[in-house]
Amino acid sequence: MTTPDAPALPLRPELADEVPYGAPQLDVPVRLNVNENPYPPSDEVVATVAERVAQAAHTLNRYPDRDFADLRADLADYLAVESGVRLDPTQVWAANGSNEIMLHLLQAFGGPGRTAVSFAPTYSMYPEYARDTHTRWVTGRRAEDFTIDPDAAVALIEAEQPSVVLLASPNNPTGTALDPGTIEAVLDAATRVPAVVVVDEAYAEFRREGTPSALALLDRYPHLAVTRTMSKAFAAAGLRLGYLAASSALVDALRVVRLPYHLSAVTQAAARAALEHRESLLAQVADLRAGRDELVAWLRQQHVGGRPLQVAESDANFVLFGVLDDRHAVWQGLLDRGVLIRETGPDGWLRVSVGTPGETQAFKDALTAVIGEKEQ
Ligand SMILES: *Cc1c(COP(=O)(O)O)cnc(C)c1O
């Protein structure tokens, strides 16, 4: 509450016109807007989480393990199973969502007088981490098919001399996974600067057969950081647990900037309980990937204004489609039919998450109705 004669707050000028991050959180029947896994945890998972959190509650008078050795060991075990890459627990870091991991990275490696480079369209939060850490933000463009041209990427890195390069693969909002050759070209250019290269693999578990993880490059590139999250495939967005795999030296740099005890005892206990049940929590990933491929194929058969819809290749659990003359009208038409998707990405495009078969069908029915209305 401000009174008329209250003094103005000494807000940093670059924040004056900014608004908080806010994907709409609307209570509608079908929510396909923030790429969550649509399947809630089973009763068995819930029971283990509750039991472990109860155990942790007995020690809440004490600060938690601020370096969470047990959780890091469990995450290293998970990555070994998921991608075949065996890491030492000292090569793993965790925080409250991979968003906080990105902040740690920019606090340690960005900063005043330094530059972070990425390639648009990409995750809308990246420029905000740069802003919040006073890091200069530079974006190159992705190609027409949303991949990154390795020569253009190398040229941009050589011209801008960044200390951080951010690559999302699979990318949000496009779903595009990067070619390993592109990532290696960027890593080689970054070695010469030198820059830390962050490969954001928030959607890695949804990648198609034959798409490798950047984890396989860690033993050759000590300035590579691969970030992951339990928010998407792992069906635990409410947990707020993101993590990173890198060299121990890179992880040690993040330990300098993290707030003391940033990961609560409750979070550590719940995350370890969830990891114990990884098979159950990841059980629907294969179905979601199949649903994604099927949704891409279906969307490609739809027409607006006599033209087939364009649909980006996706290795994630969402699909970007366009090009719509009035994407807001389509988004609103879907919402009026109880289906919430995301108005994001390049002009004229919309992003929809893959839901349960029933939810995906509701989206298709609503889109057919909205497009049909527009065609009349
Ligand atoms: C969803 C998402 C994340 C995950 O954020 P959390 O903070 O772990 O929930 C990270 N990167 C991208 C590109 C995402 O889309």
mmCIF file of C-alpha atoms and ligand atoms in Angstrom:
data_model
loop_
_atom_site.group_PDB
_atom_site.id
_atom_site.type_symbol
_atom_site.label_atom_id
_atom_site.label_comp_id
_atom_site.label_asym_id
_atom_site.label_seq_id
_atom_site.Cartn_x
_atom_site.Cartn_y
_atom_site.Cartn_z
ATOM 1 C CA MET A 1 0.000 0.000 0.000
ATOM 2 C CA THR A 2 1.499 3.355 -0.953
ATOM 3 C CA THR A 3 0.185 6.631 0.348
ATOM 4 C CA PRO A 4 0.180 9.651 -1.999
ATOM 5 C CA ASP A 5 3.134 11.339 -0.309
ATOM 6 C CA ALA A 6 5.228 8.213 0.242
ATOM 7 C CA PRO A 7 8.770 8.584 -1.133
ATOM 8 C CA ALA A 8 9.452 6.685 -4.349
ATOM 9 C CA LEU A 9 11.206 3.329 -3.867
ATOM 10 C CA PRO A 10 14.819 3.322 -5.017
ATOM 11 C CA LEU A 11 14.149 0.549 -7.534
ATOM 12 C CA ARG A 12 16.915 -0.269 -9.992
ATOM 13 C CA PRO A 13 15.917 1.706 -13.120
ATOM 14 C CA GLU A 14 16.161 -1.347 -15.387
ATOM 15 C CA LEU A 15 13.436 -3.022 -13.285
ATOM 16 C CA ALA A 16 11.017 -0.085 -13.420
ATOM 17 C CA ASP A 17 8.887 -1.372 -16.302
ATOM 18 C CA GLU A 18 9.331 -5.081 -15.610
ATOM 19 C CA VAL A 19 6.560 -7.448 -14.559
ATOM 20 C CA PRO A 20 7.002 -10.748 -12.668
ATOM 21 C CA TYR A 21 7.183 -14.035 -14.627
ATOM 22 C CA GLY A 22 3.652 -15.262 -14.974
ATOM 23 C CA ALA A 23 2.293 -18.027 -17.122
ATOM 24 C CA PRO A 24 -1.446 -17.689 -16.374
ATOM 25 C CA GLN A 25 -2.457 -20.119 -13.571
ATOM 26 C CA LEU A 26 -6.130 -20.558 -14.464
ATOM 27 C CA ASP A 27 -8.427 -23.178 -12.999
ATOM 28 C CA VAL A 28 -9.708 -24.774 -16.203
ATOM 29 C CA PRO A 29 -10.406 -28.460 -16.951
ATOM 30 C CA VAL A 30 -7.525 -29.004 -19.406
ATOM 31 C CA ARG A 31 -4.197 -27.362 -18.550
ATOM 32 C CA LEU A 32 -1.600 -27.852 -21.284
ATOM 33 C CA ASN A 33 0.346 -24.637 -20.799
ATOM 34 C CA VAL A 34 3.478 -25.242 -18.700
ATOM 35 C CA ASN A 35 4.775 -28.621 -19.928
ATOM 36 C CA GLU A 36 4.033 -30.506 -16.732
ATOM 37 C CA ASN A 37 3.702 -34.272 -16.690
ATOM 38 C CA PRO A 38 -0.109 -34.704 -16.512
ATOM 39 C CA TYR A 39 0.038 -37.830 -14.341
ATOM 40 C CA PRO A 40 0.035 -37.266 -10.544
ATOM 41 C CA PRO A 41 2.219 -39.496 -8.351
ATOM 42 C CA SER A 42 0.797 -42.886 -7.313
ATOM 43 C CA ASP A 43 -0.392 -43.564 -3.741
ATOM 44 C CA GLU A 44 2.767 -45.596 -3.209
ATOM 45 C CA VAL A 45 5.004 -42.649 -4.155
ATOM 46 C CA VAL A 46 2.919 -40.307 -2.005
ATOM 47 C CA ALA A 47 3.317 -42.693 0.981
ATOM 48 C CA THR A 48 7.124 -42.809 0.671
ATOM 49 C CA VAL A 49 7.389 -39.031 0.278
ATOM 50 C CA ALA A 50 5.168 -38.521 3.348
ATOM 51 C CA GLU A 51 7.198 -41.004 5.410
ATOM 52 C CA ARG A 52 10.570 -39.424 4.496
ATOM 53 C CA VAL A 53 9.309 -35.907 5.050
ATOM 54 C CA ALA A 54 8.002 -36.999 8.474
ATOM 55 C CA GLN A 55 11.469 -38.368 9.328
ATOM 56 C CA ALA A 56 13.063 -35.092 8.215
ATOM 57 C CA ALA A 57 10.548 -33.153 10.306
ATOM 58 C CA HIS A 58 12.064 -34.661 13.460
ATOM 59 C CA THR A 59 15.294 -32.762 12.743
ATOM 60 C CA LEU A 60 13.814 -29.435 11.611
ATOM 61 C CA ASN A 61 15.387 -27.639 14.574
ATOM 62 C CA ARG A 62 18.746 -28.171 12.803
ATOM 63 C CA TYR A 63 19.962 -26.724 9.503
ATOM 64 C CA PRO A 64 20.011 -29.295 6.691
ATOM 65 C CA ASP A 65 23.144 -30.757 5.064
ATOM 66 C CA ARG A 66 24.145 -27.684 3.060
ATOM 67 C CA ASP A 67 26.012 -29.759 0.470
ATOM 68 C CA PHE A 68 23.344 -32.525 0.344
ATOM 69 C CA ALA A 69 25.801 -35.341 -0.296
ATOM 70 C CA ASP A 70 23.145 -38.094 -0.235
ATOM 71 C CA LEU A 71 20.874 -36.373 -2.721
ATOM 72 C CA ARG A 72 23.804 -35.688 -5.076
ATOM 73 C CA ALA A 73 24.778 -39.371 -4.950
ATOM 74 C CA ASP A 74 21.178 -40.372 -5.744
ATOM 75 C CA LEU A 75 21.060 -37.925 -8.683
ATOM 76 C CA ALA A 76 24.380 -39.287 -10.013
ATOM 77 C CA ASP A 77 22.906 -42.812 -9.839
ATOM 78 C CA TYR A 78 19.817 -41.660 -11.716
ATOM 79 C CA LEU A 79 21.881 -40.041 -14.490
ATOM 80 C CA ALA A 80 23.945 -43.232 -14.865
ATOM 81 C CA VAL A 81 20.749 -45.219 -15.461
ATOM 82 C CA GLU A 82 19.102 -42.584 -17.656
ATOM 83 C CA SER A 83 22.018 -41.781 -19.955
ATOM 84 C CA GLY A 84 24.782 -44.318 -19.286
ATOM 85 C CA VAL A 85 27.145 -41.586 -18.028
ATOM 86 C CA ARG A 86 28.619 -42.317 -14.591
ATOM 87 C CA LEU A 87 29.509 -39.165 -12.646
ATOM 88 C CA ASP A 88 31.008 -38.628 -9.228
ATOM 89 C CA PRO A 89 28.565 -36.995 -6.770
ATOM 90 C CA THR A 90 30.961 -34.003 -6.578
ATOM 91 C CA GLN A 91 30.077 -33.381 -10.251
ATOM 92 C CA VAL A 92 26.410 -32.913 -9.385
ATOM 93 C CA TRP A 93 24.705 -29.818 -7.986
ATOM 94 C CA ALA A 94 21.064 -29.130 -7.093
ATOM 95 C CA ALA A 95 18.804 -26.197 -6.266
ATOM 96 C CA ASN A 96 15.158 -25.183 -6.026
ATOM 97 C CA GLY A 97 14.366 -25.790 -9.678
ATOM 98 C CA SER A 98 16.795 -25.548 -12.565
ATOM 99 C CA ASN A 99 15.839 -21.868 -12.639
ATOM 100 C CA GLU A 100 17.863 -21.419 -9.428
ATOM 101 C CA ILE A 101 20.703 -23.456 -10.950
ATOM 102 C CA MET A 102 20.802 -20.972 -13.856
ATOM 103 C CA LEU A 103 20.948 -18.115 -11.390
ATOM 104 C CA HIS A 104 23.892 -19.773 -9.600
ATOM 105 C CA LEU A 105 25.629 -20.169 -12.970
ATOM 106 C CA LEU A 106 25.184 -16.511 -13.877
ATOM 107 C CA GLN A 107 26.162 -15.343 -10.384
ATOM 108 C CA ALA A 108 29.410 -17.326 -10.649
ATOM 109 C CA PHE A 109 30.256 -16.791 -14.324
ATOM 110 C CA GLY A 110 28.289 -13.717 -15.457
ATOM 111 C CA GLY A 111 28.225 -10.298 -13.851
ATOM 112 C CA PRO A 112 28.955 -6.625 -14.641
ATOM 113 C CA GLY A 113 31.132 -6.199 -17.732
ATOM 114 C CA ARG A 114 30.443 -9.764 -18.803
ATOM 115 C CA THR A 115 28.238 -11.164 -21.565
ATOM 116 C CA ALA A 116 25.876 -14.126 -21.883
ATOM 117 C CA VAL A 117 24.947 -15.385 -25.347
ATOM 118 C CA SER A 118 21.938 -17.456 -26.419
ATOM 119 C CA PHE A 119 19.923 -18.138 -29.574
ATOM 120 C CA ALA A 120 16.315 -17.006 -30.014
ATOM 121 C CA PRO A 121 13.604 -18.076 -29.882
ATOM 122 C CA THR A 122 14.438 -19.747 -26.582
ATOM 123 C CA TYR A 123 13.427 -19.907 -22.921
ATOM 124 C CA SER A 124 11.993 -16.565 -21.841
ATOM 125 C CA MET A 125 13.630 -16.693 -18.392
ATOM 126 C CA TYR A 126 17.242 -16.556 -19.636
ATOM 127 C CA PRO A 127 17.321 -12.778 -20.245
ATOM 128 C CA GLU A 128 15.846 -12.287 -16.765
ATOM 129 C CA TYR A 129 18.691 -14.191 -15.060
ATOM 130 C CA ALA A 130 21.108 -12.034 -17.057
ATOM 131 C CA ARG A 131 19.298 -8.848 -16.023
ATOM 132 C CA ASP A 132 19.220 -9.888 -12.358
ATOM 133 C CA THR A 133 22.981 -10.547 -12.357
ATOM 134 C CA HIS A 134 23.896 -7.418 -14.376
ATOM 135 C CA THR A 135 25.147 -9.576 -17.230
ATOM 136 C CA ARG A 136 24.981 -8.165 -20.775
ATOM 137 C CA TRP A 137 22.547 -10.234 -22.843
ATOM 138 C CA VAL A 138 23.139 -11.006 -26.530
ATOM 139 C CA THR A 139 21.004 -13.268 -28.717
ATOM 140 C CA GLY A 140 21.787 -14.832 -32.062
ATOM 141 C CA ARG A 141 18.941 -16.154 -34.208
ATOM 142 C CA ARG A 142 18.002 -19.758 -34.701
ATOM 143 C CA ALA A 143 17.495 -20.945 -38.286
ATOM 144 C CA GLU A 144 14.071 -21.244 -39.967
ATOM 145 C CA ASP A 145 13.721 -24.823 -38.624
ATOM 146 C CA PHE A 146 14.765 -23.600 -35.117
ATOM 147 C CA THR A 147 18.134 -25.369 -35.182
ATOM 148 C CA ILE A 148 21.352 -23.389 -34.632
ATOM 149 C CA ASP A 149 23.804 -22.902 -37.495
ATOM 150 C CA PRO A 150 27.191 -23.936 -36.003
ATOM 151 C CA ASP A 151 29.221 -21.470 -38.105
ATOM 152 C CA ALA A 152 26.988 -18.555 -37.137
ATOM 153 C CA ALA A 153 27.154 -19.628 -33.478
ATOM 154 C CA VAL A 154 30.959 -19.796 -33.526
ATOM 155 C CA ALA A 155 31.162 -16.394 -35.251
ATOM 156 C CA LEU A 156 28.870 -14.832 -32.625
ATOM 157 C CA ILE A 157 30.929 -16.287 -29.756
ATOM 158 C CA GLU A 158 34.143 -15.023 -31.339
ATOM 159 C CA ALA A 159 32.658 -11.550 -31.853
ATOM 160 C CA GLU A 160 31.014 -11.169 -28.427
ATOM 161 C CA GLN A 161 33.547 -13.011 -26.209
ATOM 162 C CA PRO A 162 30.873 -14.133 -23.705
ATOM 163 C CA SER A 163 31.654 -15.794 -20.368
ATOM 164 C CA VAL A 164 28.430 -17.836 -20.545
ATOM 165 C CA VAL A 165 26.660 -19.479 -23.510
ATOM 166 C CA LEU A 166 23.150 -20.845 -22.896
ATOM 167 C CA LEU A 167 21.802 -23.577 -25.176
ATOM 168 C CA ALA A 168 18.474 -25.285 -24.497
ATOM 169 C CA SER A 169 18.267 -28.762 -26.022
ATOM 170 C CA PRO A 170 15.483 -29.752 -26.461
ATOM 171 C CA ASN A 171 14.708 -26.051 -26.731
ATOM 172 C CA ASN A 172 11.687 -24.329 -25.222
ATOM 173 C CA PRO A 173 9.351 -23.157 -26.814
ATOM 174 C CA THR A 174 10.293 -24.923 -30.057
ATOM 175 C CA GLY A 175 11.027 -28.512 -28.887
ATOM 176 C CA THR A 176 14.146 -28.618 -31.087
ATOM 177 C CA ALA A 177 17.076 -30.793 -29.954
ATOM 178 C CA LEU A 178 20.532 -29.680 -31.068
ATOM 179 C CA ASP A 179 22.803 -31.743 -33.233
ATOM 180 C CA PRO A 180 25.790 -33.005 -31.146
ATOM 181 C CA GLY A 181 28.102 -31.495 -33.786
ATOM 182 C CA THR A 182 26.622 -28.045 -33.123
ATOM 183 C CA ILE A 183 27.141 -28.405 -29.369
ATOM 184 C CA GLU A 184 30.759 -29.499 -29.925
ATOM 185 C CA ALA A 185 31.430 -26.572 -32.277
ATOM 186 C CA VAL A 186 30.106 -24.196 -29.605
ATOM 187 C CA LEU A 187 32.166 -25.940 -26.899
ATOM 188 C CA ASP A 188 35.343 -25.654 -28.982
ATOM 189 C CA ALA A 189 34.743 -21.956 -29.663
ATOM 190 C CA ALA A 190 33.941 -21.413 -25.981
ATOM 191 C CA THR A 191 37.207 -23.101 -24.920
ATOM 192 C CA ARG A 192 39.119 -20.406 -26.792
ATOM 193 C CA VAL A 193 37.307 -17.458 -25.064
ATOM 194 C CA PRO A 194 36.923 -19.073 -22.420
ATOM 195 C CA ALA A 195 33.179 -19.347 -21.702
ATOM 196 C CA VAL A 196 31.061 -21.770 -19.703
ATOM 197 C CA VAL A 197 28.564 -23.539 -21.983
ATOM 198 C CA VAL A 198 25.260 -24.445 -20.343
ATOM 199 C CA VAL A 199 23.160 -27.067 -22.095
ATOM 200 C CA ASP A 200 19.678 -26.890 -20.550
ATOM 201 C CA GLU A 201 18.256 -30.404 -20.822
ATOM 202 C CA ALA A 202 15.018 -29.801 -18.887
ATOM 203 C CA TYR A 203 13.213 -32.042 -21.400
ATOM 204 C CA ALA A 204 15.980 -34.598 -21.999
ATOM 205 C CA GLU A 205 13.970 -37.664 -21.006
ATOM 206 C CA PHE A 206 11.520 -36.963 -23.837
ATOM 207 C CA ARG A 207 14.175 -36.921 -26.563
ATOM 208 C CA ARG A 208 13.627 -39.255 -29.480
ATOM 209 C CA GLU A 209 15.598 -42.457 -30.035
ATOM 210 C CA GLY A 210 19.101 -41.644 -31.284
ATOM 211 C CA THR A 211 19.238 -38.093 -29.871
ATOM 212 C CA PRO A 212 22.230 -38.136 -27.473
ATOM 213 C CA SER A 213 22.509 -36.202 -24.192
ATOM 214 C CA ALA A 214 25.281 -33.648 -23.754
ATOM 215 C CA LEU A 215 26.219 -35.571 -20.576
ATOM 216 C CA ALA A 216 28.357 -37.775 -22.830
ATOM 217 C CA LEU A 217 30.593 -34.733 -23.554
ATOM 218 C CA LEU A 218 31.369 -33.922 -19.906
ATOM 219 C CA ASP A 219 34.602 -35.872 -19.680
ATOM 220 C CA ARG A 220 36.056 -33.886 -22.608
ATOM 221 C CA TYR A 221 34.838 -30.377 -21.715
ATOM 222 C CA PRO A 222 35.436 -29.095 -18.147
ATOM 223 C CA HIS A 223 33.593 -25.856 -18.978
ATOM 224 C CA LEU A 224 30.366 -27.677 -19.934
ATOM 225 C CA ALA A 225 27.380 -27.642 -17.558
ATOM 226 C CA VAL A 226 24.316 -29.791 -18.283
ATOM 227 C CA THR A 227 21.195 -28.806 -16.358
ATOM 228 C CA ARG A 228 18.258 -31.079 -15.684
ATOM 229 C CA THR A 229 15.063 -30.898 -13.622
ATOM 230 C CA MET A 230 12.553 -33.102 -11.835
ATOM 231 C CA SER A 231 9.797 -30.702 -12.987
ATOM 232 C CA LYS A 232 8.987 -32.203 -16.382
ATOM 233 C CA ALA A 233 9.430 -35.911 -17.212
ATOM 234 C CA PHE A 234 9.918 -36.722 -13.540
ATOM 235 C CA ALA A 235 6.385 -35.554 -12.725
ATOM 236 C CA ALA A 236 7.485 -33.439 -9.757
ATOM 237 C CA ALA A 237 7.115 -29.779 -10.746
ATOM 238 C CA GLY A 238 5.727 -29.024 -7.283
ATOM 239 C CA LEU A 239 8.878 -30.353 -5.623
ATOM 240 C CA ARG A 240 11.141 -27.604 -7.047
ATOM 241 C CA LEU A 241 14.243 -29.641 -7.667
ATOM 242 C CA GLY A 242 16.609 -28.848 -10.503
ATOM 243 C CA TYR A 243 20.148 -30.147 -10.849
ATOM 244 C CA LEU A 244 23.324 -29.855 -12.846
ATOM 245 C CA ALA A 245 26.140 -32.111 -14.014
ATOM 246 C CA ALA A 246 29.597 -30.626 -14.705
ATOM 247 C CA SER A 247 33.228 -30.882 -13.649
ATOM 248 C CA SER A 248 33.847 -30.803 -9.870
ATOM 249 C CA ALA A 249 35.707 -27.503 -10.333
ATOM 250 C CA LEU A 250 32.650 -25.901 -11.954
ATOM 251 C CA VAL A 251 30.388 -27.237 -9.178
ATOM 252 C CA ASP A 252 32.758 -25.841 -6.542
ATOM 253 C CA ALA A 253 32.345 -22.371 -8.100
ATOM 254 C CA LEU A 254 28.554 -22.642 -7.664
ATOM 255 C CA ARG A 255 29.005 -23.569 -4.007
ATOM 256 C CA VAL A 256 30.592 -20.154 -3.468
ATOM 257 C CA VAL A 257 27.537 -18.186 -4.643
ATOM 258 C CA ARG A 258 24.663 -20.299 -3.331
ATOM 259 C CA LEU A 259 22.821 -19.072 -0.273
ATOM 260 C CA PRO A 260 23.630 -21.131 2.830
ATOM 261 C CA TYR A 261 21.244 -24.087 3.248
ATOM 262 C CA HIS A 262 19.317 -23.214 0.072
ATOM 263 C CA LEU A 263 17.895 -26.725 -0.215
ATOM 264 C CA SER A 264 15.623 -27.451 2.751
ATOM 265 C CA ALA A 265 15.652 -30.748 4.640
ATOM 266 C CA VAL A 266 12.057 -31.270 3.475
ATOM 267 C CA THR A 267 13.025 -30.795 -0.179
ATOM 268 C CA GLN A 268 16.027 -33.108 0.146
ATOM 269 C CA ALA A 269 13.915 -35.821 1.785
ATOM 270 C CA ALA A 270 11.079 -35.556 -0.751
ATOM 271 C CA ALA A 271 13.464 -35.531 -3.719
ATOM 272 C CA ARG A 272 15.299 -38.639 -2.482
ATOM 273 C CA ALA A 273 11.959 -40.407 -1.941
ATOM 274 C CA ALA A 274 10.865 -39.491 -5.479
ATOM 275 C CA LEU A 275 14.167 -40.704 -6.960
ATOM 276 C CA GLU A 276 13.666 -44.046 -5.214
ATOM 277 C CA HIS A 277 10.434 -44.383 -7.195
ATOM 278 C CA ARG A 278 11.911 -43.230 -10.501
ATOM 279 C CA GLU A 279 10.398 -46.126 -12.432
ATOM 280 C CA SER A 280 6.902 -45.268 -11.296
ATOM 281 C CA LEU A 281 7.312 -41.525 -11.871
ATOM 282 C CA LEU A 282 8.832 -41.993 -15.325
ATOM 283 C CA ALA A 283 6.385 -44.740 -16.303
ATOM 284 C CA GLN A 284 4.326 -42.475 -18.540
ATOM 285 C CA VAL A 285 7.251 -40.935 -20.433
ATOM 286 C CA ALA A 286 7.065 -43.472 -23.276
ATOM 287 C CA ASP A 287 3.333 -42.808 -23.671
ATOM 288 C CA LEU A 288 3.893 -39.053 -23.612
ATOM 289 C CA ARG A 289 6.558 -39.337 -26.310
ATOM 290 C CA ALA A 290 4.219 -41.415 -28.472
ATOM 291 C CA GLY A 291 1.438 -38.888 -27.790
ATOM 292 C CA ARG A 292 3.789 -36.095 -28.852
ATOM 293 C CA ASP A 293 4.674 -37.775 -32.170
ATOM 294 C CA GLU A 294 1.016 -38.461 -32.825
ATOM 295 C CA LEU A 295 0.040 -34.855 -32.011
ATOM 296 C CA VAL A 296 2.725 -33.498 -34.375
ATOM 297 C CA ALA A 297 1.385 -35.686 -37.180
ATOM 298 C CA TRP A 298 -2.218 -34.663 -36.488
ATOM 299 C CA LEU A 299 -1.423 -30.947 -36.365
ATOM 300 C CA ARG A 300 0.398 -31.204 -39.707
ATOM 301 C CA GLN A 301 -2.859 -32.383 -41.257
ATOM 302 C CA GLN A 302 -4.818 -29.354 -40.063
ATOM 303 C CA HIS A 303 -5.355 -26.298 -42.251
ATOM 304 C CA VAL A 304 -5.957 -22.634 -41.487
ATOM 305 C CA GLY A 305 -6.755 -20.145 -44.207
ATOM 306 C CA GLY A 306 -6.200 -22.888 -46.817
ATOM 307 C CA ARG A 307 -2.626 -23.527 -45.611
ATOM 308 C CA PRO A 308 -1.454 -26.553 -43.632
ATOM 309 C CA LEU A 309 -0.263 -25.754 -40.107
ATOM 310 C CA GLN A 310 3.498 -25.642 -39.623
ATOM 311 C CA VAL A 311 4.708 -27.738 -36.716
ATOM 312 C CA ALA A 312 8.220 -27.680 -35.252
ATOM 313 C CA GLU A 313 10.089 -30.970 -34.835
ATOM 314 C CA SER A 314 9.853 -31.860 -31.148
ATOM 315 C CA ASP A 315 12.056 -33.878 -28.791
ATOM 316 C CA ALA A 316 10.117 -32.506 -25.801
ATOM 317 C CA ASN A 317 6.670 -33.035 -24.251
ATOM 318 C CA PHE A 318 5.154 -30.086 -26.095
ATOM 319 C CA VAL A 319 4.580 -28.955 -29.648
ATOM 320 C CA LEU A 320 4.915 -25.505 -31.239
ATOM 321 C CA PHE A 321 2.578 -24.823 -34.133
ATOM 322 C CA GLY A 322 1.622 -21.892 -36.370
ATOM 323 C CA VAL A 323 1.421 -19.734 -38.304
ATOM 324 C CA LEU A 324 -1.823 -18.092 -37.174
ATOM 325 C CA ASP A 325 -2.923 -14.637 -38.302
ATOM 326 C CA ASP A 326 -4.380 -13.973 -34.855
ATOM 327 C CA ARG A 327 -2.856 -16.376 -32.376
ATOM 328 C CA HIS A 328 -4.427 -14.624 -29.415
ATOM 329 C CA ALA A 329 -7.911 -15.248 -30.835
ATOM 330 C CA VAL A 330 -7.107 -18.964 -31.228
ATOM 331 C CA TRP A 331 -5.641 -19.121 -27.693
ATOM 332 C CA GLN A 332 -8.753 -17.390 -26.312
ATOM 333 C CA GLY A 333 -11.093 -19.649 -28.334
ATOM 334 C CA LEU A 334 -9.404 -22.703 -26.830
ATOM 335 C CA LEU A 335 -9.623 -21.221 -23.327
ATOM 336 C CA ASP A 336 -13.344 -20.532 -23.839
ATOM 337 C CA ARG A 337 -13.649 -24.285 -24.482
ATOM 338 C CA GLY A 338 -11.778 -25.122 -21.256
ATOM 339 C CA VAL A 339 -8.347 -25.755 -22.791
ATOM 340 C CA LEU A 340 -5.406 -23.634 -21.616
ATOM 341 C CA ILE A 341 -2.273 -23.625 -23.817
ATOM 342 C CA ARG A 342 0.593 -21.110 -24.024
ATOM 343 C CA GLU A 343 0.813 -17.990 -26.104
ATOM 344 C CA THR A 344 4.575 -17.901 -26.540
ATOM 345 C CA GLY A 345 7.300 -18.128 -29.153
ATOM 346 C CA PRO A 346 7.544 -16.319 -32.475
ATOM 347 C CA ASP A 347 4.617 -14.247 -33.665
ATOM 348 C CA GLY A 348 1.728 -16.387 -34.880
ATOM 349 C CA TRP A 349 2.809 -19.557 -33.070
ATOM 350 C CA LEU A 350 1.291 -21.338 -30.052
ATOM 351 C CA ARG A 351 2.691 -24.046 -27.778
ATOM 352 C CA VAL A 352 0.707 -26.970 -26.418
ATOM 353 C CA SER A 353 1.917 -29.527 -23.863
ATOM 354 C CA VAL A 354 1.171 -33.213 -24.369
ATOM 355 C CA GLY A 355 -1.471 -34.284 -21.837
ATOM 356 C CA THR A 356 -3.236 -37.528 -21.053
ATOM 357 C CA PRO A 357 -4.966 -39.049 -24.110
ATOM 358 C CA GLY A 358 -8.235 -37.477 -22.911
ATOM 359 C CA GLU A 359 -6.680 -34.044 -22.524
ATOM 360 C CA THR A 360 -4.967 -34.190 -25.903
ATOM 361 C CA GLN A 361 -8.296 -35.198 -27.470
ATOM 362 C CA ALA A 362 -10.019 -32.257 -25.770
ATOM 363 C CA PHE A 363 -7.357 -29.964 -27.258
ATOM 364 C CA LYS A 364 -7.845 -31.427 -30.743
ATOM 365 C CA ASP A 365 -11.635 -31.076 -30.516
ATOM 366 C CA ALA A 366 -11.362 -27.493 -29.304
ATOM 367 C CA LEU A 367 -8.814 -26.545 -31.979
ATOM 368 C CA THR A 368 -10.945 -28.102 -34.712
ATOM 369 C CA ALA A 369 -13.912 -26.052 -33.501
ATOM 370 C CA VAL A 370 -11.926 -22.801 -33.224
ATOM 371 C CA ILE A 371 -10.275 -23.174 -36.626
ATOM 372 C CA GLY A 372 -13.588 -24.237 -38.199
ATOM 373 C CA GLU A 373 -15.230 -21.106 -36.820
ATOM 374 C CA LYS A 374 -12.497 -18.940 -38.315
ATOM 375 C CA GLU A 375 -12.821 -20.598 -41.716
ATOM 376 C CA GLN A 376 -16.512 -19.568 -42.023
HETATM 377 C C1 LIG B 1 10.572 -25.890 -17.526
HETATM 378 C C2 LIG B 1 11.946 -25.500 -17.888
HETATM 379 C C3 LIG B 1 12.961 -25.534 -16.944
HETATM 380 C C4 LIG B 1 12.685 -26.072 -15.575
HETATM 381 O O1 LIG B 1 12.564 -25.163 -14.609
HETATM 382 P P1 LIG B 1 12.448 -25.649 -13.094
HETATM 383 O O2 LIG B 1 12.891 -24.425 -12.383
HETATM 384 O O3 LIG B 1 13.381 -26.797 -12.898
HETATM 385 O O4 LIG B 1 11.036 -26.033 -12.870
HETATM 386 C C5 LIG B 1 14.239 -25.177 -17.315
HETATM 387 N N1 LIG B 1 14.512 -24.830 -18.578
HETATM 388 C C6 LIG B 1 13.572 -24.801 -19.525
HETATM 389 C C7 LIG B 1 13.943 -24.452 -20.913
HETATM 390 C C8 LIG B 1 12.264 -25.128 -19.191
HETATM 391 O O5 LIG B 1 11.312 -25.078 -20.134
#
